[in-house]
């Protein structure tokens, strides 16, 4: 079992920054690839960023490349999403998720709200 808890969301002005955190339970955190997704009301959930278990590889959606950075601290069993140059279009509930290599995202957090005002 993997339990994920997001934190760090809130209200920020356009152009500002936020750092989201996702704390994971369990003893095998480094074996999981971790991802961030987001969902705005009335829209489908979309991929934001992913990081490999070791932290050596990262992937980003085109909409956030150059602005967001995903990282992880395996000793603390935590993954982060640093969000800079935020835009109103980034407003959504942000979810972290975990998957094993060659598997789907089977574990999800409860989400944290990010609101960017213009």
Backbone as a ProteinNet text record, in pm:
[ID]
protein_1_A
[PRIMARY]
XXXXXXXXXXXXXXXXXXXXXXXXXXXXXXXXXXXXXXXXXXXXXXXXXXXXXXXXXXXXXXXXXXXXXXXXXXXXXXXXXXXXXXXXXXXXXXXXXXXXXXXXXXXXXXXXXXXXXX
[TERTIARY]
82.6	0	87.5	44.5	112	8	33.7	-53.5	20.6	-46.5	13.7	-66.9	2.3	-62.7	3.9	-72.1	-20	-37.4	49.2	37.1	106.5	83	150.8	68	-54.1	-139.1	-187.3	-245.4	-295.8	-325.2	-343.5	-373.1	-246.8	-217.8	-98.2	-129.5	-59.4	-75.7	-3.8	-54.3	12.2	156.9	246.4	388.8	458.1	381.3	437.5	477.4	515.5	565.3	500.4	492.7	448.8	530.4	549.2	610.7	515.9	476.2	390.8	475.6	427.1	493.9	398.1	452.7	373.9	451	398.7	462.3	404	490.6	449.3	479	390	412.4	485.2	529.2	592.6	744.3	804.7	949.4	1020.7	946.4	1004.4	978.5	983.9	953.3	1040.1	1168.5	1260.9	1232.5	1149.6	1115.5	1004.8	940	826.9	865.5	819.8	816.9	702.8	723.6	623.5	581.7	454.3	403.2	313.9	300	204.2	103.3	-23.3	-132.7	-216.9	-299.2	-387.9	-521.9	-625.1	-758.7	-834.3	-881.9	-965.3	-1111.5	-1202.6	-1344.9	-1396.4	-1466.9	-1522.5	-1423.9	-1299.1	-1197.5	-1140.9	-1079.7	-1017.3	-886.2	-849.6	-721.7	-608.7	-504.8	-395.2	-261.3	-169.7	-34.7	42.1	121.8	203.8	352.4	396	537.7	556.4	670.3	703.5	851.9	888.5	1028	1050.1	1162.9	1194.1	1227.6	1232.7	1256.7	1386.4	1491.3	1621.7	1632.3	1542.4	1549.4	1634.8	1687.2	1777.5	1706.9	1578	1504.7	1376.7	1344	1220.5	1152.2	1020.4	940.6	838.6	805.4	712.2	616.1	495.6	404.7	454.8	421.5	467.8	418.4	303	244.2	320.4	402.8	473.9	625.1	676.5	821.2	882.9	993.5	1062.7	1011.9	895.9	838.8	830.7	803.5	787.9	908.1	941.8	1049	1003.7	1012.5	980.4	1110.3	1106.9	1223.7	1176.8	1270.2	1233	1345.8	1308.2	1401.9	1367.5	1436.6	1400.1	1420.6	1517.4	1538.4	1415.5	1347.1	1228.1	1098.9	1109.2	992.7	897.3	952.6	874.5	909.5	808.4	828.1	776.8	842.7	809.2	776.1	698.1	675.1	694.7	806.8	833.2	769.1	678.6	604	639.9	701.1	739.6	662.9	663	595.1	453.3	379.8	245.5	150.1	60.6	-39.8	-179.4	-281	-417.8	-458.5	-405.4	-435.1	-382.9	-294.7	-243.3	-338.4	-444.5	-540.5	-604.8	-595.4	-647.8	-624	-683	-646.1	-529.1	-421.8	-301.3	-292.2	-266.4	-257.6	-119.2	-65.9	52.4	10	92.2	60.7	188.8	175.4	290.2	265	371.1	361.2	492.3	483.6	601.8	645.3	769.7	819.8	730.9	695.7	611.4	471.9	424.3	290.3	220	88.9	12.8	16.3	-40.7	-48.8	-164	-131.5	-232.1	-259.9	-173.9	-187.6	-193.6	-290.9	-316.7	-337.9	-295	-324	-461	-497	-629.9	-638.3	-525.2	-521.3	-505.6	-447.2	-434.1	-466.8	-545.1	-594.3	-488.8	-466.9	-380.8	-465.3	-469.4	-545.3	-452.5	-446.9	-361.7	-451.3	-441.1	-523.1	-450.8	-527.5	-470.7	-457.6
-117.8	0	124.7	224.3	353.3	461	544	656.5	786.4	879.6	1004.5	1121.6	1223.1	1341.6	1465.8	1545.8	1669	1785.5	1885.5	2008.5	2121	2244.1	2358.2	2441.6	2399.1	2477.1	2604.4	2693.5	2818.7	2918	3042.6	3152.2	3233.1	3259.6	3334.6	3426.3	3538.2	3630.9	3579.9	3616.2	3580	3626.7	3539.4	3568.4	3520.8	3478.8	3432.2	3286.3	3234.2	3097.4	3023.5	2892.5	2802.7	2674.8	2608.2	2477.1	2377.8	2277	2171.1	2055.9	1989.6	1872.8	1755.5	1636.5	1514.1	1414.7	1383.9	1290.1	1151.1	1051.6	914.5	825.2	731.3	630.5	511.5	419.2	298.6	301.9	187.3	170.8	161.8	164.7	144.6	262.9	383.2	503	515.8	484.1	502	408.7	307.7	215.8	270.3	377.4	432.6	555	558.4	684.2	767.1	897.4	986.4	1090.9	1123.3	1220.9	1324.1	1437.4	1540.5	1557.2	1564.2	1587.6	1702.5	1760.2	1866.1	1856.5	1909.2	1905.9	2032.5	2103.8	2221.3	2179.7	2253.8	2218.4	2207.2	2097.9	2076.8	2028.5	2005.5	1960.4	1825.7	1756.9	1628.2	1648.1	1548	1551.5	1544.1	1626.2	1628.7	1607	1549.2	1525.1	1655	1669	1787.2	1752.6	1657.9	1625.3	1487.1	1425.1	1293.8	1288.4	1209.5	1189	1041.1	988.1	847.6	820.1	691.3	652.8	706.2	704.4	752.8	904.7	968.9	1112.4	1153.3	1057.4	1087	1139.3	1108.4	1147.6	1220.5	1322.7	1397.7	1422.3	1440.6	1470.3	1577.1	1664.2	1772.8	1788.2	1831.5	1870.2	1999.7	2020.9	2141	2268.7	2263.7	2382.4	2433.3	2348.6	2391.1	2388.2	2339.4	2334.3	2472.5	2478	2603	2680.5	2641.6	2711.1	2623.8	2494.9	2402.2	2309.1	2266.3	2170.4	2064.9	1938.3	1828.8	1775.3	1741	1685.9	1590.6	1515.2	1423.5	1411.1	1382.1	1356.3	1219.2	1117.1	980	949.1	1015.3	994.9	1037.6	1142.7	1193.3	1139.4	1054.6	997.7	1107.8	1210.2	1326.3	1367.8	1404	1460.1	1603.5	1690.8	1832.3	1877.7	1983.3	2051.7	2201.3	2253.9	2396.7	2464.6	2557.3	2624.6	2772.5	2818.5	2958.1	3020.9	3152.8	3227.1	3177.2	3163.9	3106.8	3194.9	3128.8	3194.1	3154.9	3236.9	3198.4	3062.9	3026.1	2898.1	2779.5	2804.1	2697.9	2664.2	2741.2	2716.8	2579.5	2497.4	2361.3	2294.8	2177.1	2089.5	2005	2005.2	1931.7	1803.1	1692.8	1560.9	1501.7	1433.8	1352.6	1207.1	1128.7	989.8	908.2	776.8	687.3	567.3	521.2	401.2	324.6	194.3	112.2	119.7	82.9	80	-9.6	38.6	-34.4	-62.7	23.3	12.2	147.6	146.7	269.3	336.6	456.7	529.7	473.4	386	316	383.4	475.2	539.3	690.2	752.4	895.2	962.3	1087.3	1167.2	1230.5	1306.9	1368.1	1500.3	1557.4	1680.8	1804	1908.8	2037.3	2147.8	2246.1	2351.2	2458.1	2492.3	2603.6	2703.4	2827.1	2931.6	3047.8	3086.2	3194.6	3308.1	3422	3537	3626.7	3693.4	3781.4	3923.1
0	0	0	-77.1	-82.2	-55.3	42.7	72.7	45.1	-22.8	-65	-10.8	40.1	95.5	39.4	-37.4	-95.1	2.1	-12.5	64.2	-12.1	29.4	-28.6	-123.6	-152.8	-240.9	-174.3	-254.5	-201.8	-311.4	-271.9	-363.6	-388.5	-515.3	-551.7	-669.2	-676.5	-787.8	-912	-1028.5	-1152.7	-1149.8	-1195.9	-1192.4	-1066.8	-968.1	-842.4	-846.5	-730	-719.5	-603.7	-617.1	-512	-520.9	-408.1	-407.3	-342.7	-419.2	-369.2	-317.5	-214.1	-158.3	-155.9	-168.7	-159.7	-75.3	42.2	133.1	113.4	102.9	77.9	196.9	221.7	323.5	262.6	346.9	298.3	305.8	275.4	286.5	152.7	41.8	-90.6	-183.1	-130.9	-208.2	-333.1	-322.3	-433.5	-551	-533.2	-641.1	-731.2	-689.2	-762.8	-843.1	-968.1	-1040.3	-983	-975	-917.9	-1020.2	-1019.7	-1113.9	-1048.1	-1116	-1078.4	-1191.7	-1155.6	-1248.1	-1195	-1281.6	-1236.2	-1307.5	-1242.8	-1298.6	-1260.7	-1361.1	-1340.3	-1349.2	-1284.7	-1289.5	-1432.2	-1461	-1593.1	-1697.4	-1658.4	-1752	-1709.5	-1804.5	-1776	-1700.5	-1623.4	-1555	-1657.5	-1639.2	-1734.2	-1665.6	-1740.2	-1692.9	-1682.9	-1577	-1557.3	-1562.1	-1478.3	-1469.8	-1409.8	-1439.7	-1384.9	-1354.3	-1253.4	-1218.7	-1191.5	-1237	-1217.9	-1072.1	-1036.1	-898.1	-841	-921.5	-876.6	-881.1	-954.9	-975.6	-1093.6	-1168.6	-1279.3	-1403.8	-1418.2	-1538.5	-1501.9	-1579.9	-1560.3	-1693.5	-1690.3	-1806.9	-1769.4	-1865.9	-1841.9	-1958.8	-1929.5	-2036.2	-2098.6	-2224.8	-2294	-2226.5	-2164.8	-2105.6	-1983.4	-1920.7	-1800.1	-1815.1	-1927	-1947.9	-1932.6	-1860.1	-1837.4	-1717.8	-1663.5	-1548.9	-1424	-1441.8	-1329.6	-1321.8	-1200.5	-1178.4	-1078.6	-1118.3	-1028	-968.2	-841.2	-773.8	-665	-609	-501.5	-400.9	-277.1	-168.9	-113.8	-162.4	-126.7	20.8	83.2	225.6	305	257.3	324.4	262.8	160.1	91	45.9	-17.8	-58.4	-200.5	-277.6	-410.7	-409.3	-486.9	-489	-630.2	-638.4	-764.6	-740.3	-788.8	-780.6	-900	-875.2	-980.2	-979.9	-1087.6	-1103.1	-1218.6	-1222.6	-1329.3	-1350.6	-1242.9	-1249.4	-1328.5	-1399.5	-1482.5	-1434.9	-1462.1	-1424.6	-1482.3	-1598.1	-1660	-1579.6	-1483	-1397.3	-1283	-1266.1	-1159.2	-1175	-1070.9	-1075.3	-940.5	-923.6	-813.7	-861.4	-785.4	-822	-741.7	-811.2	-750.7	-772.4	-672.2	-693.6	-707.3	-775.8	-801.8	-808.1	-787.5	-785.7	-875.5	-940.2	-1021.8	-1017.9	-1038.9	-1056.8	-1202.3	-1230.4	-1367.2	-1453	-1571.7	-1667.5	-1612.1	-1524.4	-1469.2	-1477.9	-1456.2	-1455.2	-1319.2	-1314.1	-1188.2	-1105.7	-1011.7	-931.6	-798.1	-755.9	-625.4	-642.9	-575.7	-590.6	-456.1	-446	-328.9	-338.5	-236.7	-230.6	-306.1	-341.2	-416.4	-329.5	-388.1	-320.8	-420.5	-376.8	-465.7	-488.2	-614.8	-652.7	-731.1	-684.7	-751.8	-783.9	-911	-957.2	-1005	-941	-976.3	-1075.8	-1160.9	-1261.9	-1211
[MASK]
++++++++++++++++++++++++++++++++++++++++++++++++++++++++++++++++++++++++++++++++++++++++++++++++++++++++++++++++++++++

